[in-house]
Coordinates of N, CA and C in Angstrom, one line a residue:
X3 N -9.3 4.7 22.2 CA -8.9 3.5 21.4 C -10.1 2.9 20.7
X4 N -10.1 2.1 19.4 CA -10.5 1.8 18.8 C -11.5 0.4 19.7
X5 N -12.5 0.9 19.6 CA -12.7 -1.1 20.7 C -12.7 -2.1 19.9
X6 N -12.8 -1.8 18.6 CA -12.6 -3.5 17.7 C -11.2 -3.7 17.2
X7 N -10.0 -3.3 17.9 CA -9.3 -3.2 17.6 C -8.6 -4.8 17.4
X8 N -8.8 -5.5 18.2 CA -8.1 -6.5 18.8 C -9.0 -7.9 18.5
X9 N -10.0 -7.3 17.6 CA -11.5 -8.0 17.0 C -10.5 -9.1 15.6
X10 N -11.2 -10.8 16.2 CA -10.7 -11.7 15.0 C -10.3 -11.4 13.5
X11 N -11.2 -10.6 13.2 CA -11.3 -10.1 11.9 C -9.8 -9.5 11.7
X12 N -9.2 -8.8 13.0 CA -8.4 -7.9 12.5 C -6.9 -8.2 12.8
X13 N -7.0 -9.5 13.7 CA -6.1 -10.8 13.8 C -5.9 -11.5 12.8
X14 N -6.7 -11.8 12.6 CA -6.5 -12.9 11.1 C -6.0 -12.2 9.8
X15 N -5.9 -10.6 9.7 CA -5.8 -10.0 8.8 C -4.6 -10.1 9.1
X16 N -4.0 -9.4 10.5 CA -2.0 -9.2 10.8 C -1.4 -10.3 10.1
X17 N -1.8 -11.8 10.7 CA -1.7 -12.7 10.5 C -1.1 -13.2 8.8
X18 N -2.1 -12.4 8.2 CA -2.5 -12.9 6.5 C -1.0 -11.4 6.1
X19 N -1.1 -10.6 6.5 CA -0.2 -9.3 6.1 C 1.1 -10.1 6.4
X20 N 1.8 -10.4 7.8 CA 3.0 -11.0 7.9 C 3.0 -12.1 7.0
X21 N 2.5 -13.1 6.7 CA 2.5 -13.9 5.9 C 2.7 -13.5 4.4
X22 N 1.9 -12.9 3.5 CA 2.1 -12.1 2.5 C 3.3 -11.2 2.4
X23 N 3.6 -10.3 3.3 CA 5.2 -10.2 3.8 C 6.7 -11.0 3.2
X24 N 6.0 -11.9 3.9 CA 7.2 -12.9 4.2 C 7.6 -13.7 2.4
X25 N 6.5 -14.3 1.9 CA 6.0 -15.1 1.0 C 6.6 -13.5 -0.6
X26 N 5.7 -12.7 -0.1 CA 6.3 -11.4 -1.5 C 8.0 -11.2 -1.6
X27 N 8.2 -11.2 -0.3 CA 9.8 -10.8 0.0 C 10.5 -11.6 -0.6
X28 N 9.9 -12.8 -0.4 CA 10.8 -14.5 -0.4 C 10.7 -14.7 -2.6
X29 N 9.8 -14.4 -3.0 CA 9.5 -14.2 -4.5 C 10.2 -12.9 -4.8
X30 N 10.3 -11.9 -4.4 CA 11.0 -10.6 -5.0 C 12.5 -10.8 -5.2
X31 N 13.4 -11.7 -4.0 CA 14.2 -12.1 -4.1 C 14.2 -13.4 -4.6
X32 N 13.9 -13.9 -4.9 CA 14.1 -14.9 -5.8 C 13.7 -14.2 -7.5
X33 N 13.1 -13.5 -7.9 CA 13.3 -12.8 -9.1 C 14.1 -12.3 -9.5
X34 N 14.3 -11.2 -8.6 CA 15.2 -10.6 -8.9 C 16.9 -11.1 -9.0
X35 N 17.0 -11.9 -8.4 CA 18.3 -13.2 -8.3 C 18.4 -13.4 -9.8
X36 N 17.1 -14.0 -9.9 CA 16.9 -15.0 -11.2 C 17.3 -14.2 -13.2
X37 N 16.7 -12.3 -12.2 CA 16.8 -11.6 -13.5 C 15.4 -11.8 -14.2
X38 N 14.7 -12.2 -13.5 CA 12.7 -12.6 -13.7 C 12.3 -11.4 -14.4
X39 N 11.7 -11.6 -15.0 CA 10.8 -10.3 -15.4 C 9.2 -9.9 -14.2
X40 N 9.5 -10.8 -13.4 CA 8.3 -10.7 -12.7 C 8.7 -10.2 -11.4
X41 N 10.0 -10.0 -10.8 CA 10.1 -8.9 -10.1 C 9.6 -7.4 -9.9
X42 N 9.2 -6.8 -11.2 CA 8.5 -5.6 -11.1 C 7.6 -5.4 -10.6
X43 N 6.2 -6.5 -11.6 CA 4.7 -6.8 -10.9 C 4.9 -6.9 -9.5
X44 N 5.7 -7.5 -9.1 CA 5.9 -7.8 -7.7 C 5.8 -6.8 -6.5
X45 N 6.8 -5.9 -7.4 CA 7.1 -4.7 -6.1 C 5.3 -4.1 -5.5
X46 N 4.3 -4.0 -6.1 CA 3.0 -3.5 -5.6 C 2.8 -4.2 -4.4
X47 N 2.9 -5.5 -4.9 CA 2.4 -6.3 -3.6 C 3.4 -6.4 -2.6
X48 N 4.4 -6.7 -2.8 CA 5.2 -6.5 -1.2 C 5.2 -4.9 -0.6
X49 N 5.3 -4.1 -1.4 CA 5.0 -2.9 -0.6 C 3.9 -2.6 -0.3
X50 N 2.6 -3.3 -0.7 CA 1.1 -3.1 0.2 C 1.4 -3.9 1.5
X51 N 2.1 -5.0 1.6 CA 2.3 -5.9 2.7 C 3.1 -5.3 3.7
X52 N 4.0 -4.9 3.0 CA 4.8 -3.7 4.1 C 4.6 -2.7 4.7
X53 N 3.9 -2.2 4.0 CA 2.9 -1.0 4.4 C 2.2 -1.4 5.9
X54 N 1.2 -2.6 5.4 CA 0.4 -3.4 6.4 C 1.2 -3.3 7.7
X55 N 2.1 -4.4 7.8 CA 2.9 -5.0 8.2 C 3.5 -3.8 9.0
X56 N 3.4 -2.4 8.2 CA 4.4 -1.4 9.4 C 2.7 -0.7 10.3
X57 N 1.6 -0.9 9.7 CA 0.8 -0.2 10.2 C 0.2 -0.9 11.6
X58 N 0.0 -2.0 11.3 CA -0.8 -3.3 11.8 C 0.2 -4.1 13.1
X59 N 1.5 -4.1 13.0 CA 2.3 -5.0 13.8 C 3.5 -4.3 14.1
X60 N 4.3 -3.9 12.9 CA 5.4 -2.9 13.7 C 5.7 -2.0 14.9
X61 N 4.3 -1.0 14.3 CA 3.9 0.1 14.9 C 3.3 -0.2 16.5
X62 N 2.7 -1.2 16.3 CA 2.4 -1.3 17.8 C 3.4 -2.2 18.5
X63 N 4.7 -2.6 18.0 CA 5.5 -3.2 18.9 C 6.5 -1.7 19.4
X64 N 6.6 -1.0 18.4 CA 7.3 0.3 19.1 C 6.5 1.5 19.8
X65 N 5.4 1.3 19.8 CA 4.7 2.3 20.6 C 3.6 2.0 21.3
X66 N 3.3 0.7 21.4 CA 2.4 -0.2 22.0 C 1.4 -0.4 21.6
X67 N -0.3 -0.3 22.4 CA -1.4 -0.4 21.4 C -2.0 1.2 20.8
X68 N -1.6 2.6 21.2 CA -1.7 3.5 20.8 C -0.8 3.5 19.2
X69 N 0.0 2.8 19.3 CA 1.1 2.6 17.6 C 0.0 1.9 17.0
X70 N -1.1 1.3 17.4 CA -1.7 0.5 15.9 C -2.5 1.0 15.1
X71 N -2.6 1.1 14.0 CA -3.2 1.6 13.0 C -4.4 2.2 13.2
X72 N -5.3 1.1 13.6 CA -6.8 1.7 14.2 C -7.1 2.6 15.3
X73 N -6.1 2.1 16.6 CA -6.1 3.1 17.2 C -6.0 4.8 16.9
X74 N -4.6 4.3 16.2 CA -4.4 5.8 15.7 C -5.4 6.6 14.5
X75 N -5.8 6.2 13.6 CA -7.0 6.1 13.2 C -8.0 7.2 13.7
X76 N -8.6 5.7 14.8 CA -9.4 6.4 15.7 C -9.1 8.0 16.3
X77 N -8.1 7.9 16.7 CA -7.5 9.2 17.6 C -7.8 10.7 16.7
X78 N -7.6 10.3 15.3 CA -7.6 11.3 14.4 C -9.2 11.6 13.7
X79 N -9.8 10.4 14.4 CA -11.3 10.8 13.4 C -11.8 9.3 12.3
X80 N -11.3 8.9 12.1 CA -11.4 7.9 11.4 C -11.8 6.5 12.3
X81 N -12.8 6.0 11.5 CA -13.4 4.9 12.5 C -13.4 4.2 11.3
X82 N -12.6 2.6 11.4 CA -12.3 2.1 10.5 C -12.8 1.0 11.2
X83 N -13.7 -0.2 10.6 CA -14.2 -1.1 11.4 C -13.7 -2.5 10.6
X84 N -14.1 -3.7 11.6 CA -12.9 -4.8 11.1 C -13.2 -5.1 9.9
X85 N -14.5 -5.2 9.7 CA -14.9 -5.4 7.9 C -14.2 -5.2 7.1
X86 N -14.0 -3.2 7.3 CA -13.6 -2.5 6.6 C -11.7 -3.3 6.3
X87 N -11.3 -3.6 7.7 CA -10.2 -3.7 7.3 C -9.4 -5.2 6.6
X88 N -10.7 -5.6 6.2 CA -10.8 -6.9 5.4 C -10.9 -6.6 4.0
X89 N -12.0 -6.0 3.9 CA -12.1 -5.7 2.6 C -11.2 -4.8 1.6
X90 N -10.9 -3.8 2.3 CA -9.7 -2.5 2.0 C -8.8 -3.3 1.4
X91 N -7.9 -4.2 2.5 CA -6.9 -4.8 2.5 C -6.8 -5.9 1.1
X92 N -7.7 -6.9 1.5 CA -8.1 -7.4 0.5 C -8.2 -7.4 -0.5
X93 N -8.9 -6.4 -0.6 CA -9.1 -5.5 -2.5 C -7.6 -4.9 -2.9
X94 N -7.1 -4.4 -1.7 CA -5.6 -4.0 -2.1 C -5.2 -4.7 -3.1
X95 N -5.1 -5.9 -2.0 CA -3.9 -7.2 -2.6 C -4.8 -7.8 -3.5
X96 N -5.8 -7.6 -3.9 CA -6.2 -8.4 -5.7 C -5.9 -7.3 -6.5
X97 N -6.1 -5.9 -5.9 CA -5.4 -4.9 -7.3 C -4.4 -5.1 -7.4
X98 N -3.4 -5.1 -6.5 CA -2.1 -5.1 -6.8 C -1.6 -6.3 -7.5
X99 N -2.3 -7.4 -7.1 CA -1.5 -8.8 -8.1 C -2.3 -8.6 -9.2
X100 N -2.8 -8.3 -9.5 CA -3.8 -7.7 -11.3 C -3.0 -6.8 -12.1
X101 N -1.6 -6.9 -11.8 CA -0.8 -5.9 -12.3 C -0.2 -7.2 -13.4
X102 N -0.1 -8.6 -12.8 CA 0.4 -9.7 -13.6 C -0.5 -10.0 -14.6
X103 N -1.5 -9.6 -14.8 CA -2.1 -9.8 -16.0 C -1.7 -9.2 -17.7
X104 N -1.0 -7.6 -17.3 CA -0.6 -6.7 -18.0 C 0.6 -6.9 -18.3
X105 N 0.9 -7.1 -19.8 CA 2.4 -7.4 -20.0 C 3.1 -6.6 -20.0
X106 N 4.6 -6.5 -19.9 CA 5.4 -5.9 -19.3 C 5.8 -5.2 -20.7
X107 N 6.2 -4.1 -20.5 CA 7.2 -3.6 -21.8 C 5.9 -2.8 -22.4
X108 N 4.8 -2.4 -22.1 CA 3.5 -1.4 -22.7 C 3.6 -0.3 -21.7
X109 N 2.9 0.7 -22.8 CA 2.4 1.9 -22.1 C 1.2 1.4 -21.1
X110 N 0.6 0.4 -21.4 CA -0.7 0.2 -20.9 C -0.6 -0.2 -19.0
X111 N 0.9 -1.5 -19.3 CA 1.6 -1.6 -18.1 C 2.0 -0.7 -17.0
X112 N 2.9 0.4 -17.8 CA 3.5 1.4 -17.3 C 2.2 2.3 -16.3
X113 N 1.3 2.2 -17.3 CA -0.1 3.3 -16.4 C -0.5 2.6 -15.5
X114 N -1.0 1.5 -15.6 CA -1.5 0.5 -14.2 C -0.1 0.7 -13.1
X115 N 0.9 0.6 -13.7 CA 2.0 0.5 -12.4 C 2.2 1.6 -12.0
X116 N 1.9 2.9 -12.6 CA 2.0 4.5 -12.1 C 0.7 4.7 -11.3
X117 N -1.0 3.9 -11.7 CA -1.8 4.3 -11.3 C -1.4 3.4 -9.4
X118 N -1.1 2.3 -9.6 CA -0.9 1.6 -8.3 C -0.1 2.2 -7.0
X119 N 1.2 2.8 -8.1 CA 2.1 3.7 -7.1 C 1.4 5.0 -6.9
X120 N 0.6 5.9 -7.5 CA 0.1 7.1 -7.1 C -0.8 6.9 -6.1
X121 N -1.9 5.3 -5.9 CA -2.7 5.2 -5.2 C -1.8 4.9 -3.8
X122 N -0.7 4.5 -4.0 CA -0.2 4.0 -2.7 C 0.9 5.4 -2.1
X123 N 1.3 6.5 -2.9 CA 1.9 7.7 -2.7 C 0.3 8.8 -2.0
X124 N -0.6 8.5 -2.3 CA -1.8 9.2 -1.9 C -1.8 8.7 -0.5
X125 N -1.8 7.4 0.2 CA -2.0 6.8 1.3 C -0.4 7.5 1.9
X126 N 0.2 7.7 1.5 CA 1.9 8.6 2.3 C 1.4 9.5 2.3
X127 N 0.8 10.6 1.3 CA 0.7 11.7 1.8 C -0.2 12.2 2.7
X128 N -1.6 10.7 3.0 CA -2.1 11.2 4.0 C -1.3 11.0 5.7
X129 N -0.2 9.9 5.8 CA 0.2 9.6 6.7 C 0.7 10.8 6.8
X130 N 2.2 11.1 6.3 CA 2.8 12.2 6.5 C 1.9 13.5 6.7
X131 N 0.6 13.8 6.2 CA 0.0 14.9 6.4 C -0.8 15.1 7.5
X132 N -1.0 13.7 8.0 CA -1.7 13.8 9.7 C -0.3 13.8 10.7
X133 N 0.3 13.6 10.4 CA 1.7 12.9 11.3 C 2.3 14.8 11.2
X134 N 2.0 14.8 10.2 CA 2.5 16.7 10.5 C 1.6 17.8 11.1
X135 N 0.3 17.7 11.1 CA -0.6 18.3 11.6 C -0.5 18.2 13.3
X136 N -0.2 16.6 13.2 CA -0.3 16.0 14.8 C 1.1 16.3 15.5
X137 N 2.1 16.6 14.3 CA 3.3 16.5 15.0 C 3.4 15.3 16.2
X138 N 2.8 14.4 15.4 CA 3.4 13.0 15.9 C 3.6 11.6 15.1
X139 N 4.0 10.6 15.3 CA 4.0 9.8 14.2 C 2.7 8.6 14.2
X140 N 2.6 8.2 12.7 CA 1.7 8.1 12.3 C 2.4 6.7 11.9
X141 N 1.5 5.4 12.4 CA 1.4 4.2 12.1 C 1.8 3.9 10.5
X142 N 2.3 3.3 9.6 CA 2.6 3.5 8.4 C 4.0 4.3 7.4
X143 N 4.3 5.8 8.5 CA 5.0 6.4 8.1 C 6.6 5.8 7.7
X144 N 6.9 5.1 8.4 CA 8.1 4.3 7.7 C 8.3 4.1 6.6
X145 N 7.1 3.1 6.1 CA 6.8 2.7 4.8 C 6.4 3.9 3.7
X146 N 5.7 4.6 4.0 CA 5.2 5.5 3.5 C 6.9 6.6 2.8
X147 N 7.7 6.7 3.8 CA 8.7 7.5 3.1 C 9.7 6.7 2.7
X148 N 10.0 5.2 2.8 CA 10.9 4.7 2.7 C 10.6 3.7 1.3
X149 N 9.5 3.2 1.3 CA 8.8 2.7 0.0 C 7.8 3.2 -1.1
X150 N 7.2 4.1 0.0 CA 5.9 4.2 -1.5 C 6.5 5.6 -2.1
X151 N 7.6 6.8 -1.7 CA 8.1 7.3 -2.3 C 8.8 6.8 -4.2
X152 N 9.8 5.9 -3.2 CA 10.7 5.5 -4.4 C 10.0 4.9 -5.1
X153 N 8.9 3.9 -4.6 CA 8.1 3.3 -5.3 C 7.2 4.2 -6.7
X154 N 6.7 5.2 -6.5 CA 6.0 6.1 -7.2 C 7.3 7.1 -8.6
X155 N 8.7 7.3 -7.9 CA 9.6 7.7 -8.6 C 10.1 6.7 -9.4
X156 N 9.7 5.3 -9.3 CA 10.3 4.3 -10.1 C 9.4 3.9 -11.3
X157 N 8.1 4.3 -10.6 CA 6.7 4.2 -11.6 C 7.0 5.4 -12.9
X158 N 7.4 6.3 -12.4 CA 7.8 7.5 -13.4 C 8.6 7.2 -14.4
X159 N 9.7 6.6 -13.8 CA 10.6 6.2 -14.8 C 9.9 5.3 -15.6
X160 N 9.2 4.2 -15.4 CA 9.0 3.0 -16.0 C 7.7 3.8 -16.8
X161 N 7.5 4.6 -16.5 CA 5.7 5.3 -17.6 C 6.9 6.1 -18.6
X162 N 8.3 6.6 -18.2 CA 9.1 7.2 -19.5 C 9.6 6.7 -20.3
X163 N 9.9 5.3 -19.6 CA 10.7 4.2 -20.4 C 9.8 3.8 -21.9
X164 N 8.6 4.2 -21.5 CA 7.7 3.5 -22.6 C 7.1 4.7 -23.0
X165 N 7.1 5.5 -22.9 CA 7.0 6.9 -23.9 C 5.2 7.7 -23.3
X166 N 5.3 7.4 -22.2 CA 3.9 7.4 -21.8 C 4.0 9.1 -21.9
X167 N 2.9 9.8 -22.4 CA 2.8 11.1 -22.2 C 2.8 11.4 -20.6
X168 N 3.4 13.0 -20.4 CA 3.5 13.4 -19.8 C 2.0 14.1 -18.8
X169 N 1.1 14.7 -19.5 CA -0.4 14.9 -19.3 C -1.0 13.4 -18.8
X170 N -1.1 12.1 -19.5 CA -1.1 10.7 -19.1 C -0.5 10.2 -17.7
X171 N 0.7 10.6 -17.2 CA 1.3 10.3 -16.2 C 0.7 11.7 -15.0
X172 N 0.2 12.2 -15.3 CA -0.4 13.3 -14.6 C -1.6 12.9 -14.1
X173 N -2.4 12.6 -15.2 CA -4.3 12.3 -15.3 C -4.0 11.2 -14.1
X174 N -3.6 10.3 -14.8 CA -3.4 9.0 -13.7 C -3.1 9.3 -12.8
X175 N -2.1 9.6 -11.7 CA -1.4 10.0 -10.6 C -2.7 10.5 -9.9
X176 N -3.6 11.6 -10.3 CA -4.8 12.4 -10.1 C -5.6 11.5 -9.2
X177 N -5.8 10.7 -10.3 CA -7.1 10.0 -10.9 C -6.8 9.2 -9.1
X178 N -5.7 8.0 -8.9 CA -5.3 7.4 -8.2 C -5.5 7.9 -7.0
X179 N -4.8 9.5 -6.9 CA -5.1 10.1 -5.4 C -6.2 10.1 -5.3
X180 N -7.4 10.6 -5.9 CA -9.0 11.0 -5.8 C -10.0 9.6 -5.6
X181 N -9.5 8.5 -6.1 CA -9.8 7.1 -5.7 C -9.5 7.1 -4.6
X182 N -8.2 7.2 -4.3 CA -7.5 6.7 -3.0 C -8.8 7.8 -1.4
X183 N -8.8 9.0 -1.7 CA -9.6 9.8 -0.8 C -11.0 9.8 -0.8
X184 N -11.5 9.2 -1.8 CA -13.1 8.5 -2.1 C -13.4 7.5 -1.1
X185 N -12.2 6.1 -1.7 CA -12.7 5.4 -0.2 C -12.6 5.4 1.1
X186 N -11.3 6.3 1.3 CA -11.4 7.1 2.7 C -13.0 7.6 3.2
X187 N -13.4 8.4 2.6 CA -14.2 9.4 2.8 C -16.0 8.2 3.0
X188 N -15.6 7.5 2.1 CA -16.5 6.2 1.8 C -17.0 5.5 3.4
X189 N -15.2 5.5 3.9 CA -15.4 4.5 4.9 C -15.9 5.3 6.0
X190 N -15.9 6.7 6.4 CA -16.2 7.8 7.7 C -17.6 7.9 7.0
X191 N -18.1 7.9 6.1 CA -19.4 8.0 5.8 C -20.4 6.9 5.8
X192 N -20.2 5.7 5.6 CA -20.9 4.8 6.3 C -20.6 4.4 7.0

């Protein structure tokens, strides 16, 4: 087990995830109600919260403290320390709301919202690909097949809707996984 598992830092983050959770959910539906244009930007950040939320709290209500993220983590090789999971997180959730800057109806949109889904389709494929290796399940995996899939097939559409080249919806997707396994690799290296 991870020994900082259970470390303030990493409380006050569950904490900040359920919250964010709760608060994205509570605005997704209410846009979407409304017919908002701001339900799309949205979807990044409640499925980074969800994600959280299935790694950080779910997971260890159905399989105890070996279901939490870090632990499991740990188990596999990865030493993820509370910093880290402040910062990670964190940075998440300001890239993902940086999506509301970008106006809606561009190609330029369309790439930020394919580059956000590929980066969060890269984080499923590593779940699903330890969770298959381990032939066990992997903290996150819920989210990972249930959201960031559709989420990434919805990004596609929305990069077609606006005529985004095909090679462009490629580069990016790339680009997103190779970021996404940098700061993996970032965080086991220092």
């Amino acid at each position: 087990m991870n020994p900082d598992y259970q470390h303030l830092y990493v409380q006050a983050m569950e904490g900040y995830f359920a919250f964010g959770l709760v608060v994205a959910s509570a605005l997704l539906i209410y846009f979407y109600r409304r017919k908002s244009i701001f339900w799309v930007p949205l979807l990044p950040l409640f499925v980074l919260f969800a994600h959280e939320v299935d790694e950080y709290l779910l997971s260890p209500v159905l399989f105890g403290p070996e279901g939490h993220f870090l632990n499991w983590a740990y188990s596999v090789g990865l030493v993820i320390s509370p910093i880290d999971v402040v910062v990670i997180n964190l940075g998440s959730a300001v890239l993902a709301a940086s999506i509301f800057f970008f106006k809606q109806g561009t190609k330029l949109f369309a790439g930020v919202f394919l580059f956000m889904s590929s980066a969060q389709l890269a984080n499923a494929a590593l779940h699903l690909g330890v969770a298959t290796l381990q032939s066990a399940y992997s903290p996150g995996m819920i989210t990972a097949l249930g959201l960031f899939l559709p989420m990434f097939v919805f990004a596609i559409l929305q990069a077609q809707r606006e005529s985004l080249s095909s090679k462009a919806m490629f580069a990016l997707s790339i680009i997103a996984f190779i970021v996404h396994f940098m700061m993996i690799l970032r965080i086991n290296a220092g």
